[in-house]
Amino acid sequence: MMKNLGGMTRRGLLAGAAGMTAAGLILPHAAFAETPKRGGKLRIGHSGGATSDTIDPATFAAGPVVTAMLAVCNNLVEIDAEGAAVPELAESFEADAQALVWTFRLRGDATFSDGRKVTAADVIASFNHHRGDNTKSGAKGSLAQVKDIRADGDGVVVFELTSGNADFAYMTSDYHLVIMPAKEDGTLDWQSGLGTGGYVLENFEPGVRIILSRRDDYWKKDRAWFDTAELLTINDPTARQNALMTGEVDAINSPDLSTLHLLERRPGLKLIEVTGTAHYTMPMFSDTAPFSDRNVRLALKHAINRQEVLDKVLRGHGQIANDSPIAPANRYYAADLPQNSYDPDKARHYLKQAGMDSLKVEISAAEAASVGAMDMVQLFQQSAIAAGIDLAVVREPDDGYWSNVWLKKPFCVSYWNGRPTEDDMFSLVYAKGAEWNEGRWDNARFNELLLSARAELDNALRAEMYHEMQGIVSEDGSTIIPIFVNYIDVVNETVAHGKVASNRFFDGWKAVERWWQA
């Protein structure tokens, strides 16, 4: 028996819970705008760009290249402003009764920008690009559950999973899994830069600028309003803010929170703030001393003053976290777990359990890691002194931080936008062997529960499993997660938009397609 889940919402398939996008939307100055109109140019000042960026979706981490390529390409499914997984290139999607086999029927009117119709072969190549032993894709861990992908004619793709997964449609909206053309040998032709989205990639200067132009033949008639879009890499938050105030750009993300109140009072600017799943992390390699000792990890977790970080770094624009990546906006958030909090005596206790009277370690950081990253580690450095911990801050270059520091240095600062489902977040970063397991963490009970929870269709049992997993990550995990941070964008009065999605910055990174000129 097939079950049609096309257009499912978190109030539908995932009934009975406050979904991730039940989170708040705060628009101090903005009002939902008037009827969309075509024309104009959107100029974005974007954080997170680097000279090492490529348009190979296997390399996507964040930044302007992802926002641009989500305007050039489509996914099978997208997340709308209500948090629903709705068909995009897939006209519909269905699962069998065990959620083991998923069938996606492709739209008949979608074409690549060279005029070629998208087929099942393109979808298969796009997913296989992130599978197998040789791929370095960040989506590799999430797709490990895919046993087989096959075509049923040109317009139907069937995914067979190793175990049931009620969240699989959500997973296909991952930004790595954009659909690009297949080559004759079945591999992905990402080098062409071709997609089925509303824009064509005109110019790509990694770490500098990306220029897009609108397609007149885009299959979505109610999207892609701007004639052109220009995305500038501006990693420094002050420079990004200045670019907006001087009219160099029309929209920025991640403004400098220390001066956000000044932006809020400035005429002609609109603040867009949504609470989602984004969080700051400080991963420690659990296979490397001294972090291989769980007591050392716990000592560090109790040596950071989370409230001080929230107040001084985020200026209150976020929430305190408990060393688990599952946010209050997620469905199975465990609010009742014991909170890891600042307690120098407890930190010293754990050091003693590790056979130490004191600890000296280095932590690598850069502003490119997240807004306020340097302030955060300096606050951590000061609060850790009372616990007998000498935390040496190593300031790394902004350019190339994600290529040369993250996943390379044993203790550093990182940032995650979070994921719409628990399974996706845990599979991507915390599962044994996951490509982006930034703490090199491996917990047998956690890994067992991950597989069981994914296949469990009983909601109550699934909730129990995710509750236990969050407790394990909080206690045993090798990542300090001190705070959840709101997504904040600022635009000028030339930019209009409807209700924005809360799963990323820039309207789920779809601002180029969804917004228009006022």
Coordinates of C-alpha atoms in Angstrom, one line a residue:
M1 CA 0.0 0.0 0.0
M2 CA 1.4 3.3 -1.0
K3 CA 1.0 6.4 1.1
N4 CA 1.0 9.8 -0.5
L5 CA 3.0 12.2 1.6
G6 CA 3.3 15.0 -1.0
G7 CA 3.1 18.3 0.7
M8 CA 3.3 16.7 4.1
T9 CA 3.7 19.0 7.0
R10 CA 5.2 18.6 10.5
R11 CA 1.6 18.9 11.8
G12 CA 0.7 16.0 9.4
L13 CA 3.2 13.2 9.1
L14 CA 4.9 14.4 12.3
A15 CA 1.7 15.1 14.1
G16 CA 1.3 16.0 17.7
A17 CA 4.3 18.2 18.2
A18 CA 5.5 21.7 17.7
G19 CA 7.5 21.4 14.6
M20 CA 10.8 23.0 14.0
T21 CA 9.3 25.9 12.2
A22 CA 6.8 26.6 14.9
A23 CA 9.6 28.9 15.9
G24 CA 9.0 32.6 16.0
L25 CA 9.2 35.2 13.3
I26 CA 10.1 38.7 14.3
L27 CA 9.9 41.6 11.9
P28 CA 10.4 44.8 13.9
H29 CA 10.1 47.0 10.9
A30 CA 9.1 44.9 8.0
A31 CA 5.6 44.1 6.8
F32 CA 4.8 41.4 4.4
A33 CA 5.1 43.1 1.2
E34 CA 2.9 43.8 -1.7
T35 CA 2.3 41.8 -4.9
P36 CA 5.6 40.5 -6.3
K37 CA 6.8 42.1 -9.6
R38 CA 9.6 41.3 -12.0
G39 CA 12.7 43.3 -12.5
G40 CA 15.5 44.9 -10.6
K41 CA 18.7 43.5 -9.1
L42 CA 19.3 42.0 -5.7
R43 CA 22.7 42.6 -4.2
I44 CA 23.6 40.4 -1.2
G45 CA 26.5 40.8 1.2
H46 CA 27.1 37.2 2.4
S47 CA 29.1 35.7 5.1
G48 CA 30.9 32.4 4.8
G49 CA 32.6 32.7 1.4
A50 CA 36.1 31.5 0.7
T51 CA 38.6 31.3 -2.2
S52 CA 38.4 27.5 -1.9
D53 CA 34.6 27.5 -2.7
T54 CA 33.5 25.4 -5.7
I55 CA 30.2 24.7 -7.4
D56 CA 30.6 20.9 -6.7
P57 CA 27.7 20.2 -4.4
A58 CA 29.8 17.6 -2.6
T59 CA 31.9 20.5 -1.2
F60 CA 29.1 22.8 -0.1
A61 CA 29.3 23.9 3.5
A62 CA 27.6 27.2 3.7
G63 CA 28.0 30.8 2.3
P64 CA 27.2 32.5 -0.9
V65 CA 27.9 29.6 -3.2
V66 CA 25.0 27.6 -1.5
T67 CA 22.6 30.5 -1.7
A68 CA 23.5 31.0 -5.4
M69 CA 23.3 27.4 -6.4
L70 CA 19.9 27.0 -4.7
A71 CA 18.7 29.7 -7.2
V72 CA 20.4 27.9 -10.1
C73 CA 19.2 24.4 -9.1
N74 CA 16.2 22.7 -7.5
N75 CA 15.9 19.8 -5.1
L76 CA 13.3 17.1 -5.3
V77 CA 11.6 18.6 -2.3
E78 CA 11.9 22.1 -0.6
I79 CA 11.0 23.4 2.8
D80 CA 8.4 26.1 2.6
A81 CA 7.7 29.0 5.0
E82 CA 5.4 26.9 7.1
G83 CA 8.1 24.2 7.6
A84 CA 6.4 21.7 5.3
A85 CA 8.3 19.4 2.9
V86 CA 6.6 20.2 -0.4
P87 CA 7.3 18.9 -3.9
E88 CA 9.8 20.9 -6.0
L89 CA 11.3 19.0 -8.9
A90 CA 9.2 16.0 -7.7
E91 CA 5.6 16.4 -8.7
S92 CA 4.7 14.1 -5.9
F93 CA 6.4 11.6 -3.5
E94 CA 5.1 8.5 -1.8
A95 CA 6.3 5.9 0.7
D96 CA 5.3 2.3 1.3
A97 CA 3.7 1.4 4.6
Q98 CA 7.1 0.7 6.2
A99 CA 8.7 3.9 4.8
L100 CA 11.3 1.6 3.2
V101 CA 10.6 2.4 -0.4
W102 CA 10.1 6.0 -1.6
T103 CA 8.8 6.9 -5.0
F104 CA 9.3 10.4 -6.5
R105 CA 7.5 11.4 -9.7
L106 CA 9.3 14.1 -11.6
R107 CA 7.6 17.2 -13.1
G108 CA 7.2 17.1 -16.8
D109 CA 7.8 20.7 -17.5
A110 CA 11.2 21.2 -15.7
T111 CA 14.2 21.7 -17.9
F112 CA 17.9 22.6 -17.4
S113 CA 19.0 26.0 -18.6
D114 CA 20.4 24.4 -21.8
G115 CA 16.8 23.3 -22.7
R116 CA 17.2 19.6 -21.8
K117 CA 14.4 18.0 -19.9
V118 CA 15.3 16.7 -16.4
T119 CA 15.1 12.9 -16.2
A120 CA 15.4 10.1 -13.6
A121 CA 19.0 9.6 -14.7
D122 CA 19.9 13.2 -13.6
V123 CA 18.4 12.6 -10.2
I124 CA 20.2 9.3 -9.8
A125 CA 23.5 10.9 -10.8
S126 CA 22.9 13.8 -8.4
F127 CA 22.4 11.5 -5.4
N128 CA 25.1 8.9 -6.3
H129 CA 27.6 11.8 -6.4
H130 CA 27.3 11.8 -2.6
R131 CA 27.4 8.1 -2.1
G132 CA 30.2 5.5 -2.1
D133 CA 33.6 5.1 -0.5
N134 CA 35.3 7.8 -2.6
T135 CA 33.0 10.7 -2.0
K136 CA 33.9 13.4 0.5
S137 CA 30.4 14.9 0.5
G138 CA 28.9 16.1 3.7
A139 CA 25.7 14.3 2.7
K140 CA 27.5 10.9 2.6
G141 CA 26.5 10.0 6.1
S142 CA 22.8 10.9 5.5
L143 CA 22.7 8.8 2.4
A144 CA 24.3 5.7 3.9
Q145 CA 20.7 4.5 4.6
V146 CA 20.0 4.4 0.8
K147 CA 20.4 0.8 -0.4
D148 CA 19.5 1.4 -4.0
I149 CA 18.2 4.1 -6.4
R150 CA 16.6 3.1 -9.6
A151 CA 14.6 4.6 -12.5
D152 CA 11.1 3.5 -13.4
G153 CA 11.0 5.2 -16.8
D154 CA 12.3 8.7 -17.4
G155 CA 10.0 10.4 -15.0
V156 CA 10.0 8.2 -11.8
V157 CA 12.8 7.6 -9.3
V158 CA 12.6 4.9 -6.6
F159 CA 14.7 4.9 -3.4
E160 CA 15.1 1.7 -1.4
L161 CA 16.3 2.2 2.1
T162 CA 18.1 -0.2 4.5
S163 CA 15.5 0.6 7.1
G164 CA 12.3 2.6 7.3
N165 CA 12.7 6.4 7.5
A166 CA 9.6 8.5 7.9
D167 CA 11.7 11.7 7.4
F168 CA 13.3 10.7 4.1
A169 CA 11.4 13.3 2.0
Y170 CA 12.8 16.0 4.3
M171 CA 16.3 14.7 3.8
T172 CA 16.0 15.2 0.0
S173 CA 15.7 19.0 0.6
D174 CA 19.4 19.0 1.8
Y175 CA 21.3 21.7 0.0
H176 CA 23.9 19.2 -1.2
L177 CA 21.2 17.2 -3.0
V178 CA 20.5 19.8 -5.8
I179 CA 19.7 18.1 -9.1
M180 CA 22.3 18.7 -11.9
P181 CA 22.7 17.0 -15.3
A182 CA 24.1 13.5 -15.6
K183 CA 26.9 12.7 -18.0
E184 CA 26.7 9.8 -20.5
D185 CA 28.6 7.6 -18.1
G186 CA 26.2 8.2 -15.3
T187 CA 28.4 10.5 -13.2
L188 CA 27.4 14.1 -12.4
D189 CA 28.2 17.0 -14.6
W190 CA 28.5 19.6 -11.8
Q191 CA 31.2 21.3 -13.8
S192 CA 28.6 22.7 -16.2
G193 CA 26.9 24.7 -13.5
L194 CA 23.6 23.9 -15.1
G195 CA 20.5 23.6 -13.1
T196 CA 16.7 23.6 -13.4
G197 CA 16.3 26.7 -11.2
G198 CA 15.2 30.2 -12.0
Y199 CA 18.7 31.6 -12.6
V200 CA 21.8 30.9 -14.7
L201 CA 25.3 31.1 -13.3
E202 CA 26.9 34.0 -15.2
N203 CA 30.1 34.5 -13.2
F204 CA 31.8 32.7 -10.3
E205 CA 34.8 34.2 -8.5
P206 CA 35.3 32.0 -5.4
G207 CA 35.4 34.1 -2.3
V208 CA 34.7 37.3 -4.2
R209 CA 31.4 37.5 -6.1
I210 CA 28.8 35.4 -7.9
I211 CA 26.5 36.8 -10.6
L212 CA 23.2 35.3 -11.7
S213 CA 20.7 36.1 -14.4
R214 CA 17.1 35.2 -14.5
R215 CA 15.7 32.5 -16.9
D216 CA 12.6 33.5 -18.9
D217 CA 11.6 29.9 -19.2
Y218 CA 11.6 28.9 -15.5
W219 CA 8.9 26.4 -14.8
K220 CA 7.9 28.1 -11.6
K221 CA 5.8 31.1 -12.8
D222 CA 5.5 32.7 -9.4
R223 CA 9.2 32.7 -8.5
A224 CA 12.5 34.3 -9.7
W225 CA 11.4 37.9 -9.8
F226 CA 14.8 39.8 -10.0
D227 CA 16.4 40.2 -13.4
T228 CA 19.9 39.6 -11.9
A229 CA 21.5 38.9 -8.5
E230 CA 25.0 39.6 -7.2
L231 CA 26.3 37.8 -4.2
L232 CA 29.4 39.4 -2.6
T233 CA 31.6 37.6 -0.1
I234 CA 31.9 39.9 2.9
N235 CA 33.1 37.8 5.8
D236 CA 33.8 40.6 8.3
P237 CA 30.5 41.5 10.0
T238 CA 31.4 45.2 10.4
A239 CA 32.3 45.5 6.7
R240 CA 29.1 43.6 5.8
Q241 CA 27.0 46.1 7.9
N242 CA 28.8 49.1 6.4
A243 CA 28.1 47.8 2.9
L244 CA 24.4 47.7 3.7
M245 CA 24.4 51.2 5.3
T246 CA 26.3 52.8 2.4
G247 CA 24.0 51.2 -0.3
E248 CA 26.7 48.8 -1.7
V249 CA 24.3 45.9 -1.1
D250 CA 20.6 45.5 -0.4
A251 CA 20.7 42.6 2.1
I252 CA 23.1 41.0 4.5
N253 CA 23.0 38.1 6.9
S254 CA 24.6 37.7 10.4
P255 CA 24.9 41.4 11.3
D256 CA 27.2 42.4 14.1
L257 CA 25.0 41.8 17.1
S258 CA 26.9 44.4 19.2
T259 CA 25.6 47.2 17.0
L260 CA 22.3 45.6 15.9
H261 CA 20.3 48.1 18.0
L262 CA 21.8 50.9 15.9
L263 CA 20.7 49.1 12.7
E264 CA 17.2 48.6 14.1
R265 CA 16.8 52.4 14.6
R266 CA 18.2 53.3 11.2
P267 CA 15.5 54.5 8.7
G268 CA 15.1 52.4 5.6
L269 CA 16.4 49.1 7.0
K270 CA 14.3 46.1 8.0
L271 CA 15.4 43.4 10.4
I272 CA 14.3 39.8 9.8
E273 CA 14.8 37.5 12.7
V274 CA 13.7 33.9 13.0
T275 CA 14.3 31.2 15.7
G276 CA 15.4 28.0 14.2
T277 CA 18.0 25.3 14.8
A278 CA 21.3 27.1 14.3
H279 CA 23.9 26.6 17.0
Y280 CA 27.6 27.3 17.8
T281 CA 29.8 24.3 18.6
M282 CA 33.3 23.6 19.8
P283 CA 34.2 20.1 18.7
M284 CA 37.0 18.2 20.4
F285 CA 38.6 15.1 18.7
S286 CA 37.5 12.3 21.0
D287 CA 40.3 10.1 19.6
T288 CA 43.0 12.6 20.6
A289 CA 44.4 13.3 24.1
P290 CA 43.4 14.9 26.3
F291 CA 39.9 15.0 24.8
S292 CA 39.8 11.2 24.6
D293 CA 39.1 11.3 28.3
R294 CA 35.4 11.8 28.9
N295 CA 36.2 13.6 32.2
V296 CA 38.2 16.2 30.4
R297 CA 35.4 16.8 28.0
L298 CA 33.0 17.2 31.0
A299 CA 35.4 19.6 32.7
L300 CA 35.4 21.8 29.7
K301 CA 31.6 21.7 29.4
H302 CA 31.3 23.0 32.9
A303 CA 34.1 25.6 32.5
I304 CA 32.1 27.8 30.0
N305 CA 29.7 30.4 31.2
R306 CA 26.8 29.9 28.7
Q307 CA 24.6 32.7 30.0
E308 CA 27.5 35.2 29.7
V309 CA 28.1 34.0 26.1
L310 CA 24.4 34.4 25.3
D311 CA 24.2 37.9 26.9
K312 CA 27.5 39.3 25.6
V313 CA 28.0 37.5 22.2
L314 CA 24.4 37.1 21.0
R315 CA 23.0 40.1 23.0
G316 CA 20.1 37.7 23.9
H317 CA 19.3 36.8 20.3
G318 CA 19.3 33.0 21.0
Q319 CA 18.9 30.4 23.7
I320 CA 21.2 28.4 26.0
A321 CA 22.1 25.0 24.7
N322 CA 23.0 21.8 26.6
D323 CA 25.7 20.2 24.4
S324 CA 23.1 18.6 22.1
P325 CA 22.4 19.9 18.6
I326 CA 18.6 19.2 18.9
A327 CA 17.0 22.6 19.4
P328 CA 13.8 23.7 21.2
A329 CA 12.4 24.2 17.7
N330 CA 12.9 20.5 16.9
R331 CA 10.1 18.0 17.4
Y332 CA 11.7 15.7 19.9
Y333 CA 13.7 18.3 21.9
A334 CA 14.5 17.0 25.4
A335 CA 13.8 20.0 27.7
D336 CA 14.0 18.0 30.9
L337 CA 17.6 16.8 30.7
P338 CA 20.0 18.0 33.4
Q339 CA 21.6 21.2 32.2
N340 CA 25.4 21.4 31.8
S341 CA 26.1 24.8 33.4
Y342 CA 29.0 26.9 34.5
D343 CA 30.4 25.3 37.7
P344 CA 34.2 25.7 38.2
D345 CA 34.1 23.3 41.2
K346 CA 32.4 20.6 39.1
A347 CA 34.9 21.2 36.3
R348 CA 37.8 20.7 38.8
H349 CA 36.1 17.5 40.0
Y350 CA 36.1 16.1 36.5
L351 CA 39.7 17.1 36.0
K352 CA 40.6 15.2 39.2
Q353 CA 38.7 12.2 37.9
A354 CA 41.0 12.5 34.8
G355 CA 44.1 12.5 37.2
M356 CA 44.8 16.2 36.6
D357 CA 45.0 19.3 38.9
S358 CA 45.0 21.6 35.9
L359 CA 44.7 21.6 32.1
K360 CA 46.3 23.5 29.3
V361 CA 44.8 23.3 25.8
E362 CA 44.6 25.3 22.6
I363 CA 41.4 26.2 20.8
S364 CA 41.4 27.5 17.2
A365 CA 38.9 30.2 16.1
A366 CA 38.2 32.9 13.5
E367 CA 35.4 35.3 12.8
A368 CA 34.7 33.3 9.7
A369 CA 33.5 30.4 12.0
S370 CA 30.6 32.5 13.2
V371 CA 29.7 36.0 14.2
G372 CA 31.3 36.7 17.6
A373 CA 33.4 33.5 17.5
M374 CA 36.5 35.3 18.8
D375 CA 34.5 37.0 21.6
M376 CA 33.0 33.7 22.6
V377 CA 36.4 31.9 23.0
Q378 CA 37.8 34.8 24.8
L379 CA 34.9 34.7 27.3
F380 CA 35.5 30.9 27.6
Q381 CA 39.2 31.5 28.2
Q382 CA 38.4 33.8 31.2
S383 CA 35.7 31.7 32.7
A384 CA 37.9 28.6 32.5
I385 CA 40.6 30.1 34.7
A386 CA 38.5 29.5 37.8
A387 CA 38.4 25.8 36.9
G388 CA 42.1 25.5 36.6
I389 CA 42.0 25.4 32.8
D390 CA 44.4 27.5 30.7
L391 CA 42.7 27.9 27.4
A392 CA 45.1 29.3 24.8
V393 CA 43.2 31.0 21.9
V394 CA 44.7 30.5 18.4
R395 CA 43.4 33.0 16.0
E396 CA 43.3 31.4 12.5
P397 CA 42.9 33.2 9.1
D398 CA 39.3 33.8 8.1
D399 CA 40.0 32.7 4.5
G400 CA 40.1 29.0 4.2
Y401 CA 39.0 28.4 7.8
W402 CA 36.6 25.7 6.8
S403 CA 39.1 24.0 4.6
N404 CA 42.2 24.2 6.8
V405 CA 41.1 24.3 10.4
W406 CA 37.7 22.7 10.8
L407 CA 38.0 18.9 10.8
K408 CA 41.8 19.4 11.0
K409 CA 42.5 20.9 14.4
P410 CA 41.6 18.9 17.5
F411 CA 39.7 21.7 19.2
C412 CA 38.1 24.6 17.3
V413 CA 35.0 26.7 16.9
S414 CA 32.3 25.6 14.4
Y415 CA 28.8 26.5 13.5
W416 CA 25.7 24.6 12.3
N417 CA 22.4 25.7 10.8
G418 CA 20.9 22.6 12.2
R419 CA 18.6 20.2 10.4
P420 CA 14.8 19.9 10.2
T421 CA 14.8 16.4 11.7
E422 CA 16.7 14.7 14.5
D423 CA 17.8 11.8 12.3
D424 CA 19.3 14.1 9.7
M425 CA 21.3 16.2 12.3
F426 CA 22.5 13.1 14.2
S427 CA 23.3 11.2 11.0
L428 CA 25.3 14.0 9.5
V429 CA 27.5 15.0 12.5
Y430 CA 27.3 12.4 15.3
A431 CA 27.0 9.0 13.7
K432 CA 30.1 6.8 13.7
G433 CA 32.1 7.4 10.5
A434 CA 30.0 10.4 9.3
E435 CA 32.0 12.6 7.0
W436 CA 31.3 15.6 9.1
N437 CA 31.6 14.0 12.5
E438 CA 33.6 17.0 13.7
G439 CA 34.3 15.5 17.1
R440 CA 35.3 12.1 15.8
W441 CA 32.9 10.7 18.3
D442 CA 31.8 7.1 18.5
N443 CA 29.3 5.9 21.0
A444 CA 27.9 2.3 20.5
R445 CA 24.6 2.9 22.3
F446 CA 24.0 6.1 20.4
N447 CA 24.7 4.5 17.0
E448 CA 22.4 1.6 17.9
L449 CA 19.6 4.0 18.8
L450 CA 20.1 6.1 15.7
L451 CA 19.2 3.2 13.5
S452 CA 16.3 2.1 15.7
A453 CA 14.8 5.5 16.0
R454 CA 15.0 6.1 12.2
A455 CA 13.0 2.9 11.5
E456 CA 10.5 3.3 14.4
L457 CA 7.1 4.4 13.2
D458 CA 5.6 4.5 16.7
N459 CA 5.8 8.1 17.7
A460 CA 6.0 7.6 21.5
L461 CA 8.8 5.0 21.2
R462 CA 10.7 7.2 18.8
A463 CA 10.4 10.1 21.2
E464 CA 11.9 7.9 24.0
M465 CA 14.9 7.0 21.7
Y466 CA 15.6 10.6 20.7
H467 CA 15.4 11.6 24.4
E468 CA 18.0 9.1 25.4
M469 CA 20.2 10.0 22.4
Q470 CA 20.2 13.7 23.5
G471 CA 21.2 12.7 27.0
I472 CA 24.1 10.6 25.7
V473 CA 25.4 13.4 23.4
S474 CA 25.1 15.9 26.3
E475 CA 27.0 13.7 28.7
D476 CA 29.4 11.8 26.6
G477 CA 29.6 13.8 23.4
S478 CA 32.8 15.4 22.3
T479 CA 31.3 18.7 21.3
I480 CA 30.5 21.8 23.5
I481 CA 27.3 23.4 22.3
P482 CA 26.8 26.5 24.5
I483 CA 24.1 28.4 22.6
F484 CA 21.4 28.3 19.9
V485 CA 21.4 31.4 17.7
N486 CA 18.6 33.1 15.9
Y487 CA 18.9 33.7 12.1
I488 CA 19.1 37.4 11.5
D489 CA 19.1 39.1 8.1
V490 CA 18.8 42.9 7.4
V491 CA 17.5 44.3 4.2
N492 CA 16.9 47.8 2.8
E493 CA 13.6 49.2 1.6
T494 CA 14.2 48.1 -2.0
V495 CA 13.7 44.5 -1.0
A496 CA 10.3 42.9 -0.5
H497 CA 9.4 39.4 0.6
G498 CA 6.6 37.2 1.9
K499 CA 6.6 35.1 5.1
V500 CA 10.2 33.8 5.4
A501 CA 11.2 30.2 6.2
S502 CA 13.1 29.6 9.4
N503 CA 15.3 26.8 8.3
R504 CA 18.3 29.0 7.3
F505 CA 19.4 32.6 6.8
F506 CA 17.9 34.3 3.7
D507 CA 14.6 32.6 3.7
G508 CA 16.0 29.1 3.8
W509 CA 18.8 30.3 1.5
K510 CA 16.1 30.8 -1.2
A511 CA 15.9 34.6 -1.0
V512 CA 17.2 35.0 -4.6
E513 CA 14.3 32.9 -5.9
R514 CA 11.6 34.0 -3.4
W515 CA 12.1 37.8 -2.8
W516 CA 11.5 40.7 -5.2
Q517 CA 12.1 44.4 -5.6
A518 CA 9.8 46.7 -3.6

